[in-house]
Amino acid sequence: MTSPDPRRDESDFLAGYDPRDYDPVSVTVDVVALTIRDGDLHVLLVRRGSAPYAGMWALPGGFVRGVRDAEDLPDAAVRELAEETGLSAKDGVLGRVHLEQLGTYGAPGRDPRMRVISVAYLAFAPELPDPEAGGDAADAAWVPLAALGLTEAAEQRPGTTRRLAFDHARILADGLERARAKLEYSPLATAFCGGEFTIPELRTVYEAVWGEELHAGNFHRKVLSVPGFVESTGTTSDKGGRRGGPRPRLYRAGDARLLHPALLRPSREEEIR
Amino acid sequence: MTSPDPRRDESDFLAGYDPRDYDPVSVTVDVVALTIRDGDLHVLLVRRGSAPYAGMWALPGGFVRGVRDAEDLPDAAVRELAEETGLSAKDGVLGRVHLEQLGTYGAPGRDPRMRVISVAYLAFAPELPDPEAGGDAADAAWVPLAALGLTEAAEQRPGTTRRLAFDHARILADGLERARAKLEYSPLATAFCGGEFTIPELRTVYEAVWGEELHAGNFHRKVLSVPGFVESTGTTSDKGGRRGGPRPRLYRAGDARLLHPALLRPSREEEIR
DNA sequence: CCAATAGTGTCTATTAGACATTATAAA
DNA sequence: TTTATAATGTCTAATAGACACTATTGG
């Protein structure tokens, strides 16, 4: 086999190699962008306008610019996210979005037309405006995860959840699990909040992502006990709780990169074995 | 821009699209294969035979078969690993190797000749034979990580460690950090051991990967206290410790997928902020 | 007033980690 | 015999989590 791999240029075939002559593989980025709206976890989706999977929801994404205007993978993810949401990365709105690589999906046949390898990114965003339906998508919206039928059981069985195009249900499920795990040992829950937030607000983030209610009192004391998680602004919110209660204090994100001790999810006996 | 992205076939350009017409991007897999030899952590490396980076060590890897004999990414990783080590995946030797995706590296310019996006995999292997230098590599060997100058400081500054080709020093550093973190909450340390192992043997795995000595007594009790981490074979090793001591009992891997409670690394104050 | 909420206090079971102890095997 | 090691025991500080309590707000 005439391998043009750069790691194999011990072979005799290297001179004049042109990747176009070889197996064509396309590379895309897809973004799992999560946010909290009205206490519920939402994901940014676009609706496909044509076949395959016409009319179905899909993760925003697109082709990586390979040689002309070559871009790094995170740049491609930010660009696609900005294009689909209609927000500019220079607004400072997207500037506060946390972005990290989730994984790469390259099973043959995941795109029915050709070989596509997709690098998926995970984004944590504070509450953003509704996306503009323009761009390449027939529609674009923040969709509550509860509306996607991505139940625990469906996540276990890839392929049974047929509401998203391609293998995007699996990518979304992986992103969700990553987000759940990250909240345990990293301060990234603050990436879902604005610049200033209250402890109860932070708790709704944990509850929305983990999908379970937390004990308000223990959560409060726990957050304050982790060094560098949050720092006080000295100010107080101008409103009490939705149905009453004292005005909560305001905090901003601290300088910790890891939470120690971690905030562990309650009782996941099922996942252990 | 005529976007051939399958996620954008709302555009008018789709009919008759051929990826060869577009920006050529090559996709490779690289493998960070780790094992323990004589109590020290080793990585599988190959020595490059020609430019660029001729004579330098690099991670084993190669081109993903895209369309002809299309293969999934993990299959490509196993194939490359098998080719470089001279071991067959059907030996059962590679069958017990743990393999997981590490991340994808696609910065423009990471390969001086063309745009290459590399999907990196991380492998945990029990002690394997020396690789056969044949195949595509000028040389192949298990290299102790201590010999690579990958000190803590060097890991922090990508680019300063110049002993590995391309960005492989960064990939290796990321793989090392992933391995260190995984030992905390997953039972994957057992993947470095044979089918039966002793608790002190398991402790040397943790010590080699984490790079610090652990308290033997506390480690012993801790491992046994985690449900499903190890299960007793009822038998005892036929030899005592290297310099004396009673014969340790033998265990095999249990059925736990997560360690609870986790085995946390001692004192990483530096990493927290 | 009433109900919900923010924030704090208290108690108990679990855990981490330092240190000690005993038995066993290699040199 | 000496020394290192396996395995267990003991003690203390830190932590998780259940529960109670108060003060304060919205309705």
Coordinates of C-alpha atoms (C1' of nucleotides) in Angstrom, one line a residue:
Chain A
M1 CA 0.0 0.0 0.0
T2 CA 1.4 3.3 -1.0
S3 CA 1.1 5.1 2.3
P4 CA 1.4 8.9 2.1
D5 CA 1.3 9.2 5.9
P6 CA 3.8 11.8 7.1
R7 CA 4.7 9.4 9.8
R8 CA 5.7 6.9 7.2
D9 CA 7.8 8.9 4.8
E10 CA 10.5 6.2 5.2
S11 CA 8.8 4.8 2.2
D12 CA 9.8 5.6 -1.3
F13 CA 6.6 7.3 -2.4
L14 CA 6.8 10.6 -0.6
A15 CA 8.2 12.9 -3.3
G16 CA 5.4 14.8 -5.0
Y17 CA 2.7 13.4 -2.8
D18 CA -0.7 15.1 -3.1
P19 CA -3.3 14.3 -0.6
R20 CA -6.0 14.6 -3.2
D21 CA -4.7 11.5 -4.8
Y22 CA -5.4 9.5 -1.7
D23 CA -8.5 8.3 0.2
P24 CA -10.6 11.4 0.6
V25 CA -11.7 12.0 4.2
S26 CA -13.7 15.1 5.1
V27 CA -13.3 16.7 8.5
T28 CA -16.1 18.7 10.3
V29 CA -16.6 20.2 13.7
D30 CA -19.9 19.8 15.6
V31 CA -20.7 21.8 18.7
V32 CA -22.7 20.7 21.7
A33 CA -23.6 24.1 23.1
L34 CA -25.4 24.0 26.4
T35 CA -27.1 26.7 28.4
I36 CA -29.6 27.1 31.2
R37 CA -32.9 28.7 30.4
D38 CA -35.6 29.0 33.0
G39 CA -33.9 26.5 35.1
D40 CA -33.8 23.9 32.4
L41 CA -30.9 22.6 30.3
H42 CA -31.0 23.6 26.7
V43 CA -28.9 22.6 23.7
L44 CA -28.4 24.7 20.5
L45 CA -29.8 22.8 17.5
V46 CA -30.3 23.6 13.9
R47 CA -33.0 22.1 11.6
R48 CA -31.8 20.5 8.4
G49 CA -33.3 21.8 5.2
S50 CA -32.5 18.9 2.8
A51 CA -31.6 15.3 2.6
P52 CA -30.3 13.3 4.3
Y53 CA -32.2 13.7 7.5
A54 CA -34.1 16.6 6.0
G55 CA -36.3 18.3 8.6
M56 CA -34.5 16.8 11.5
W57 CA -32.6 18.6 14.2
A58 CA -28.8 18.4 14.2
L59 CA -25.9 19.9 16.1
P60 CA -24.5 23.1 14.6
G61 CA -21.3 22.3 12.7
G62 CA -19.5 22.6 9.5
F63 CA -16.5 21.9 7.4
V64 CA -13.0 22.7 8.8
R65 CA -11.1 25.0 6.5
G66 CA -8.2 22.8 5.6
V67 CA -5.6 24.6 3.5
R68 CA -7.1 27.8 2.2
D69 CA -7.7 30.0 5.3
A70 CA -6.5 27.1 7.3
E71 CA -7.9 27.3 10.9
D72 CA -7.3 25.5 14.1
L73 CA -10.1 23.2 15.3
P74 CA -11.2 25.4 18.2
D75 CA -11.4 28.3 15.9
A76 CA -13.6 26.4 13.5
A77 CA -15.9 25.5 16.4
V78 CA -16.2 29.1 17.5
R79 CA -16.8 30.2 14.0
E80 CA -19.5 27.7 13.4
L81 CA -21.1 28.5 16.7
A82 CA -21.0 32.2 15.9
E83 CA -22.4 31.7 12.5
E84 CA -25.3 29.6 13.7
T85 CA -26.2 31.8 16.6
G86 CA -25.8 35.0 14.8
L87 CA -23.6 36.2 17.6
S88 CA -20.1 37.6 17.0
A89 CA -17.2 36.3 18.9
K90 CA -16.1 39.8 19.3
D91 CA -19.3 40.8 21.2
G92 CA -17.8 39.5 24.4
V93 CA -21.0 37.4 24.5
L94 CA -19.3 34.5 22.9
G95 CA -16.0 35.5 24.6
R96 CA -17.3 34.2 27.9
V97 CA -18.3 30.9 26.5
H98 CA -16.3 27.9 27.7
L99 CA -15.2 25.6 24.9
E100 CA -13.5 22.3 25.1
Q101 CA -13.0 19.3 22.8
L102 CA -15.4 16.5 23.4
G103 CA -14.3 13.8 21.1
T104 CA -14.0 12.7 17.5
Y105 CA -16.5 10.5 15.7
G106 CA -15.4 8.7 12.6
A107 CA -17.3 5.5 12.1
P108 CA -17.6 4.6 8.5
G109 CA -21.2 5.1 7.4
R110 CA -22.1 7.8 10.0
D111 CA -22.7 10.0 7.0
P112 CA -24.6 8.1 4.3
R113 CA -22.9 9.9 1.5
M114 CA -19.2 9.9 2.2
R115 CA -16.5 9.4 4.8
V116 CA -16.8 12.2 7.3
I117 CA -14.8 12.5 10.6
S118 CA -16.3 15.0 13.0
V119 CA -14.5 16.6 15.9
A120 CA -17.1 17.5 18.5
Y121 CA -16.7 20.4 20.9
L122 CA -18.6 21.1 24.1
A123 CA -19.6 24.6 25.0
F124 CA -21.0 26.0 28.2
A125 CA -22.8 29.3 27.7
P126 CA -24.6 31.8 30.0
E127 CA -28.1 32.6 28.8
L128 CA -27.8 33.9 25.3
P129 CA -30.3 35.4 22.9
D130 CA -32.3 33.2 20.6
P131 CA -30.2 32.2 17.5
E132 CA -31.1 33.8 14.2
A133 CA -32.5 31.2 11.9
G134 CA -30.5 32.5 9.0
G135 CA -27.2 31.2 7.8
D136 CA -27.2 27.6 6.5
A137 CA -29.9 26.2 8.7
A138 CA -33.6 26.1 8.0
D139 CA -34.1 26.9 11.6
A140 CA -32.1 27.3 14.8
A141 CA -33.1 27.3 18.4
W142 CA -32.3 26.5 22.0
V143 CA -34.1 23.2 22.6
P144 CA -34.8 21.9 26.1
L145 CA -33.1 18.6 26.5
A146 CA -36.3 17.2 28.2
A147 CA -38.0 17.7 24.8
L148 CA -35.6 15.4 23.0
G149 CA -36.5 12.2 24.6
L150 CA -32.9 11.7 25.6
T151 CA -33.8 9.6 28.7
E152 CA -31.3 7.7 30.6
A153 CA -32.4 4.5 28.9
A154 CA -32.2 6.0 25.5
E155 CA -28.7 7.2 26.1
Q156 CA -27.6 3.7 26.8
R157 CA -28.8 2.4 23.5
P158 CA -27.3 4.3 20.7
G159 CA -29.4 4.3 17.6
T160 CA -32.7 4.1 19.4
T161 CA -33.0 7.8 19.8
R162 CA -33.8 8.9 16.3
R163 CA -34.6 12.5 16.7
L164 CA -31.3 13.9 15.8
A165 CA -29.5 13.5 12.5
F166 CA -26.5 11.4 11.9
D167 CA -24.9 10.2 15.2
H168 CA -25.7 13.5 16.9
A169 CA -27.8 11.9 19.6
R170 CA -24.7 9.9 20.7
I171 CA -22.5 13.0 20.5
L172 CA -25.0 14.9 22.6
A173 CA -25.3 12.2 25.1
D174 CA -21.5 12.1 25.4
G175 CA -21.4 15.9 25.9
L176 CA -24.1 15.7 28.5
E177 CA -22.2 13.1 30.5
R178 CA -19.0 15.1 30.1
A179 CA -20.8 18.2 31.4
R180 CA -22.2 16.3 34.4
A181 CA -18.8 14.9 35.3
K182 CA -17.1 18.3 34.8
L183 CA -19.4 20.0 37.3
E184 CA -18.1 17.7 39.9
Y185 CA -14.5 18.7 40.0
S186 CA -14.3 21.9 38.0
P187 CA -15.8 25.3 38.6
L188 CA -17.3 25.4 35.1
A189 CA -20.8 25.7 36.5
T190 CA -20.0 29.4 36.7
A191 CA -19.7 29.4 32.9
F192 CA -23.4 29.0 32.8
C193 CA -24.0 32.1 34.9
G194 CA -23.4 35.7 34.2
G195 CA -20.6 37.7 35.7
E196 CA -22.3 37.9 39.0
F197 CA -24.5 35.2 40.4
T198 CA -26.1 33.9 43.6
I199 CA -25.4 30.6 45.3
P200 CA -29.0 29.5 44.6
E201 CA -28.6 30.4 41.0
L202 CA -25.5 28.3 40.9
R203 CA -27.5 25.5 42.5
T204 CA -30.1 25.6 39.7
V205 CA -27.2 25.0 37.3
Y206 CA -26.2 21.9 39.1
E207 CA -29.7 20.7 39.4
A208 CA -30.4 21.3 35.7
V209 CA -27.3 19.5 34.5
W210 CA -27.5 16.7 36.9
G211 CA -31.2 16.4 36.7
E212 CA -31.8 16.1 40.4
E213 CA -32.6 18.4 43.3
L214 CA -29.9 19.3 45.8
H215 CA -30.2 20.2 49.4
A216 CA -30.1 24.0 49.4
G217 CA -28.4 24.4 52.8
N218 CA -25.7 21.8 52.3
F219 CA -25.0 23.0 48.8
H220 CA -24.6 26.5 50.0
R221 CA -22.1 25.7 52.8
K222 CA -20.3 23.3 50.5
V223 CA -19.7 25.9 47.7
L224 CA -18.4 28.4 50.2
S225 CA -16.1 25.8 51.7
V226 CA -14.3 25.1 48.4
P227 CA -11.3 27.5 48.1
G228 CA -11.4 29.7 45.0
F229 CA -14.7 28.4 43.7
V230 CA -16.6 31.7 44.2
E231 CA -15.6 35.1 45.7
S232 CA -18.0 37.5 47.2
T233 CA -18.8 40.8 45.5
G234 CA -20.0 42.3 48.8
T235 CA -23.3 43.1 47.2
T236 CA -26.7 41.6 47.4
S237 CA -29.3 40.8 44.8
D238 CA -32.1 43.3 44.5
K239 CA -34.7 40.6 44.6
G240 CA -35.5 37.8 46.9
G241 CA -36.4 34.3 45.8
R242 CA -39.2 33.8 43.3
R243 CA -41.7 33.0 46.0
G244 CA -40.2 34.9 48.8
G245 CA -37.2 34.8 51.1
P246 CA -34.3 37.0 51.9
R247 CA -32.2 38.6 49.1
P248 CA -29.3 36.3 48.3
R249 CA -25.7 37.6 48.1
L250 CA -23.9 38.0 44.9
Y251 CA -20.7 36.2 44.0
R252 CA -18.4 36.0 41.0
A253 CA -16.2 33.1 39.8
G254 CA -13.1 32.6 41.8
D255 CA -9.6 31.6 40.6
A256 CA -9.8 27.9 41.3
R257 CA -9.3 25.6 38.3
L258 CA -10.2 22.4 40.2
L259 CA -12.7 22.0 43.0
H260 CA -11.2 20.5 46.1
P261 CA -12.9 18.9 47.7
A262 CA -15.2 18.0 44.7
L263 CA -18.9 18.3 44.6
L264 CA -19.9 14.7 43.9
R265 CA -23.2 13.7 42.4
P266 CA -25.5 12.0 44.9
S267 CA -26.0 8.3 44.6
R268 CA -24.9 6.9 41.2
E269 CA -24.8 3.3 42.3
E270 CA -25.9 2.3 38.8
E271 CA -22.9 3.8 37.1
I272 CA -20.4 2.1 39.3
R273 CA -20.7 -1.4 38.0
Chain B
M1 CA -17.9 29.8 -0.4
T2 CA -19.0 26.5 -1.9
S3 CA -19.4 24.5 1.2
P4 CA -19.6 20.8 0.7
D5 CA -20.2 20.1 4.3
P6 CA -22.9 17.5 4.7
R7 CA -24.4 19.5 7.4
R8 CA -24.9 22.3 5.0
D9 CA -26.5 20.7 2.0
E10 CA -29.2 23.3 2.2
S11 CA -26.9 25.0 -0.2
D12 CA -27.2 24.6 -3.9
F13 CA -23.9 23.0 -4.5
L14 CA -24.3 19.5 -3.2
A15 CA -25.1 17.6 -6.4
G16 CA -22.1 15.8 -7.7
Y17 CA -19.9 16.9 -4.8
D18 CA -16.5 15.1 -4.7
P19 CA -14.4 15.7 -1.6
R20 CA -11.3 15.5 -3.7
D21 CA -12.3 18.9 -5.2
Y22 CA -12.2 20.5 -1.8
D23 CA -9.6 21.4 0.8
P24 CA -7.5 18.3 1.3
V25 CA -7.2 17.3 4.9
S26 CA -5.4 14.1 6.0
V27 CA -6.4 12.2 9.0
T28 CA -4.1 10.0 11.1
V29 CA -4.2 8.2 14.3
D30 CA -1.4 8.3 16.9
V31 CA -1.2 6.1 19.9
V32 CA 0.2 6.8 23.3
A33 CA 0.8 3.3 24.6
L34 CA 1.8 3.1 28.2
T35 CA 3.1 0.2 30.2
I36 CA 5.0 -0.5 33.4
R37 CA 8.4 -2.1 33.1
D38 CA 10.6 -2.7 36.2
G39 CA 8.4 -0.3 38.2
D40 CA 8.9 2.5 35.7
L41 CA 6.4 4.0 33.3
H42 CA 7.3 3.4 29.6
V43 CA 5.8 4.6 26.4
L44 CA 6.0 2.9 23.0
L45 CA 7.9 5.0 20.5
V46 CA 9.2 4.6 17.0
R47 CA 12.3 6.3 15.5
R48 CA 11.7 8.2 12.3
G49 CA 13.8 7.3 9.4
S50 CA 13.5 10.4 7.2
A51 CA 12.7 14.0 7.1
P52 CA 11.0 15.8 8.7
Y53 CA 12.2 15.0 12.2
A54 CA 14.5 12.3 10.8
G55 CA 16.1 10.3 13.6
M56 CA 13.7 11.6 16.2
W57 CA 11.3 9.6 18.3
A58 CA 7.6 9.8 17.5
L59 CA 4.4 8.1 18.6
P60 CA 3.4 5.2 16.6
G61 CA 0.6 6.1 14.2
G62 CA -0.5 6.2 10.7
F63 CA -3.0 7.1 8.1
V64 CA -6.7 6.2 8.6
R65 CA -8.1 4.2 5.8
G66 CA -10.8 6.5 4.6
V67 CA -12.9 4.9 1.8
R68 CA -11.1 1.9 0.5
D69 CA -11.2 -0.7 3.3
A70 CA -12.7 2.1 5.4
E71 CA -12.1 1.4 9.1
D72 CA -13.3 3.0 12.3
L73 CA -10.9 5.1 14.3
P74 CA -10.3 2.7 17.2
D75 CA -9.7 -0.1 14.6
A76 CA -7.1 2.1 13.0
A77 CA -5.4 2.7 16.4
V78 CA -5.3 -1.1 17.2
R79 CA -4.0 -1.8 13.7
E80 CA -1.2 0.7 14.0
L81 CA -0.4 -0.5 17.4
A82 CA -0.3 -4.1 16.3
E83 CA 1.8 -3.2 13.2
E84 CA 4.4 -1.3 15.2
T85 CA 4.7 -3.8 18.0
G86 CA 4.7 -6.8 15.8
L87 CA 1.9 -8.2 18.0
S88 CA -1.3 -9.5 16.6
A89 CA -4.6 -8.3 18.0
K90 CA -5.7 -11.9 17.8
D91 CA -3.0 -13.1 20.2
G92 CA -5.0 -12.1 23.1
V93 CA -2.0 -10.1 24.1
L94 CA -3.4 -6.9 22.5
G95 CA -6.9 -8.1 23.4
R96 CA -6.3 -7.1 27.0
V97 CA -5.0 -3.7 26.1
H98 CA -7.3 -0.9 27.2
L99 CA -7.8 1.7 24.5
E100 CA -9.6 5.0 24.7
Q101 CA -9.6 8.2 22.6
L102 CA -7.4 10.9 24.0
G103 CA -8.1 13.9 21.7
T104 CA -7.6 15.3 18.3
Y105 CA -4.8 17.6 17.3
G106 CA -5.2 19.7 14.2
A107 CA -3.4 23.0 14.4
P108 CA -2.3 24.2 11.0
G109 CA 1.4 23.7 10.6
R110 CA 1.7 20.9 13.1
D111 CA 3.0 18.9 10.1
P112 CA 5.3 21.1 8.1
R113 CA 4.3 19.6 4.8
M114 CA 0.5 19.5 4.7
R115 CA -2.6 19.8 6.8
V116 CA -2.9 16.7 9.0
I117 CA -5.4 16.2 11.7
S118 CA -4.5 13.5 14.1
V119 CA -6.8 11.5 16.4
A120 CA -4.8 10.4 19.4
Y121 CA -5.5 7.3 21.4
L122 CA -4.4 6.3 24.8
A123 CA -3.5 2.6 25.5
F124 CA -2.8 0.9 28.9
A125 CA -1.0 -2.3 28.4
P126 CA 0.4 -5.0 30.7
E127 CA 4.0 -5.8 30.3
L128 CA 4.5 -6.7 26.6
P129 CA 7.5 -8.0 24.7
D130 CA 9.9 -5.6 23.0
P131 CA 8.5 -4.3 19.7
E132 CA 9.9 -5.5 16.5
A133 CA 11.8 -2.7 14.8
G134 CA 10.4 -3.7 11.4
G135 CA 7.4 -2.2 9.7
D136 CA 7.7 1.4 8.8
A137 CA 9.9 2.5 11.6
A138 CA 13.6 2.7 11.7
D139 CA 13.4 1.6 15.3
A140 CA 10.8 0.9 17.9
A141 CA 11.1 0.5 21.6
W142 CA 9.5 0.9 25.0
V143 CA 11.1 4.1 26.3
P144 CA 11.1 5.0 30.0
L145 CA 9.4 8.4 30.4
A146 CA 12.1 9.5 32.8
A147 CA 14.5 9.3 29.8
L148 CA 12.4 11.8 27.8
G149 CA 13.0 14.9 29.9
L150 CA 9.3 15.3 30.2
T151 CA 9.6 16.9 33.5
E152 CA 6.6 18.6 35.2
A153 CA 8.0 22.0 34.1
A154 CA 8.6 20.9 30.5
E155 CA 5.0 19.7 30.3
Q156 CA 3.8 23.1 31.2
R157 CA 5.6 24.8 28.3
P158 CA 4.7 23.2 25.0
G159 CA 7.4 23.5 22.5
T160 CA 10.3 23.5 24.9
T161 CA 10.5 19.7 24.9
R162 CA 12.0 19.0 21.5
R163 CA 12.8 15.4 21.8
L164 CA 9.7 14.1 20.0
A165 CA 8.6 14.8 16.5
F166 CA 5.7 17.0 15.5
D167 CA 3.5 17.9 18.5
H168 CA 3.9 14.5 20.0
A169 CA 5.4 15.8 23.2
R170 CA 2.2 17.6 23.9
I171 CA 0.1 14.6 22.9
L172 CA 2.2 12.4 25.3
A173 CA 1.9 15.0 28.1
D174 CA -1.9 15.1 27.6
G175 CA -2.0 11.3 27.6
L176 CA 0.1 11.1 30.8
E177 CA -2.2 13.6 32.5
R178 CA -5.2 11.6 31.4
A179 CA -3.7 8.4 32.7
R180 CA -2.9 10.0 36.0
A181 CA -6.5 11.3 36.4
K182 CA -8.1 8.0 35.3
L183 CA -6.3 6.1 37.9
E184 CA -8.1 8.1 40.5
Y185 CA -11.6 7.2 39.7
S186 CA -11.4 4.2 37.4
P187 CA -10.0 0.7 38.0
L188 CA -7.8 1.0 34.9
A189 CA -4.6 0.5 36.9
T190 CA -5.5 -3.2 36.6
A191 CA -5.1 -2.9 32.9
F192 CA -1.3 -2.5 33.5
C193 CA -1.2 -5.8 35.4
G194 CA -1.6 -9.3 34.2
G195 CA -4.7 -11.4 34.9
E196 CA -3.6 -11.9 38.5
F197 CA -1.8 -9.4 40.6
T198 CA -1.0 -8.5 44.2
I199 CA -1.9 -5.3 45.9
P200 CA 1.7 -4.2 46.2
E201 CA 2.0 -4.7 42.5
L202 CA -1.0 -2.6 41.9
R203 CA 0.6 0.0 44.1
T204 CA 3.7 0.1 42.0
V205 CA 1.4 1.0 39.0
Y206 CA 0.0 3.9 40.9
E207 CA 3.4 5.0 42.0
A208 CA 4.9 4.8 38.5
V209 CA 2.1 6.7 36.9
W210 CA 1.7 9.3 39.6
G211 CA 5.4 9.6 40.1
E212 CA 5.2 9.5 43.9
E213 CA 5.4 7.0 46.6
L214 CA 2.3 5.9 48.4
H215 CA 1.9 4.6 51.9
A216 CA 1.7 0.8 51.6
G217 CA -0.6 0.1 54.5
N218 CA -3.1 2.8 53.7
F219 CA -3.1 1.9 50.0
H220 CA -3.7 -1.7 50.8
R221 CA -6.7 -1.0 53.0
K222 CA -8.1 1.6 50.7
V223 CA -8.0 -0.8 47.6
L224 CA -9.8 -3.5 49.5
S225 CA -12.4 -1.0 50.8
V226 CA -13.5 0.0 47.3
P227 CA -16.4 -2.3 46.2
G228 CA -15.6 -4.2 43.0
F229 CA -12.1 -2.8 42.4
V230 CA -10.4 -6.2 43.0
E231 CA -11.6 -9.6 43.9
S232 CA -9.6 -12.3 45.7
T233 CA -8.4 -15.4 43.9
G234 CA -7.9 -17.2 47.2
T235 CA -4.4 -17.9 46.2
T236 CA -1.1 -16.5 47.3
S237 CA 2.0 -15.4 45.3
D238 CA 4.8 -18.0 45.4
K239 CA 7.4 -15.3 46.2
G240 CA 7.6 -12.7 48.9
G241 CA 8.8 -9.1 48.4
R242 CA 12.0 -8.5 46.6
R243 CA 13.9 -8.0 49.9
G244 CA 11.8 -10.2 52.1
G245 CA 8.4 -10.2 53.6
P246 CA 5.4 -12.5 53.6
R247 CA 3.9 -13.7 50.3
P248 CA 1.2 -11.3 49.1
R249 CA -2.2 -12.6 48.2
L250 CA -3.3 -12.6 44.6
Y251 CA -6.3 -10.7 43.2
R252 CA -7.9 -10.1 39.8
A253 CA -9.8 -7.1 38.5
G254 CA -13.3 -6.8 39.9
D255 CA -16.5 -5.7 38.1
A256 CA -16.4 -2.0 39.1
R257 CA -16.3 0.6 36.3
L258 CA -15.9 3.5 38.7
L259 CA -14.0 3.6 42.0
H260 CA -16.1 4.9 44.8
P261 CA -14.7 6.3 46.9
A262 CA -11.9 7.4 44.5
L263 CA -8.2 7.1 45.1
L264 CA -7.1 10.7 45.0
R265 CA -3.6 11.8 44.3
P266 CA -1.9 13.2 47.3
S267 CA -1.4 17.0 47.5
R268 CA -1.8 18.7 44.2
E269 CA -2.2 22.1 45.6
E270 CA -0.4 23.6 42.6
E271 CA -3.0 22.3 40.1
I272 CA -5.9 23.7 41.9
R273 CA -5.4 27.3 41.0
Chain C
dC1 C1' -50.5 36.5 57.7
dC2 C1' -48.5 32.6 55.2
dA3 C1' -45.4 30.2 52.5
dA4 C1' -41.1 29.9 50.4
dT5 C1' -36.4 30.9 50.6
dA6 C1' -31.3 32.3 52.2
dG7 C1' -28.2 31.2 55.2
dT8 C1' -26.3 29.0 59.5
dG9 C1' -25.9 25.5 63.2
dT10 C1' -25.7 20.7 64.8
dC11 C1' -25.1 16.0 64.7
dT12 C1' -23.5 11.4 62.8
dA13 C1' -21.4 8.3 59.7
dT14 C1' -17.8 7.9 56.4
dT15 C1' -13.3 8.7 54.8
dA16 C1' -8.2 10.1 54.5
dG17 C1' -4.0 9.8 56.3
dA18 C1' -0.5 9.4 60.0
dC19 C1' 1.4 6.1 62.7
dA20 C1' 2.0 1.7 65.1
dT21 C1' 2.1 -3.4 65.3
dT22 C1' 2.6 -8.2 64.0
dA23 C1' 3.9 -11.9 61.1
dT24 C1' 6.6 -13.6 57.3
dA25 C1' 10.2 -14.2 54.0
dA26 C1' 14.8 -13.0 51.7
dA27 C1' 19.6 -12.2 52.3
Chain D
dT1 C1' 19.9 -12.7 62.6
dT2 C1' 18.7 -8.8 60.2
dT3 C1' 15.9 -6.3 57.4
dA4 C1' 12.3 -5.4 54.4
dT5 C1' 7.7 -6.3 53.4
dA6 C1' 2.4 -7.7 53.8
dA7 C1' -1.4 -7.0 56.2
dT8 C1' -4.1 -5.1 60.0
dG9 C1' -5.1 -2.0 63.9
dT10 C1' -5.7 2.7 66.0
dC11 C1' -6.3 7.4 66.2
dT12 C1' -7.4 12.2 64.5
dA13 C1' -9.0 15.6 61.3
dA14 C1' -11.8 16.4 57.4
dT15 C1' -15.9 15.7 54.9
dA16 C1' -20.8 14.4 53.4
dG17 C1' -25.3 14.5 54.4
dA18 C1' -29.5 14.6 57.3
dC19 C1' -32.0 17.7 59.9
dA20 C1' -33.3 21.8 62.5
dC21 C1' -33.6 26.6 63.0
dT22 C1' -33.7 31.9 62.0
dA23 C1' -34.5 35.6 59.5
dT24 C1' -36.4 37.8 55.4
dT25 C1' -38.9 38.4 51.5
dG26 C1' -43.2 37.9 48.0
dG27 C1' -48.0 37.2 47.6

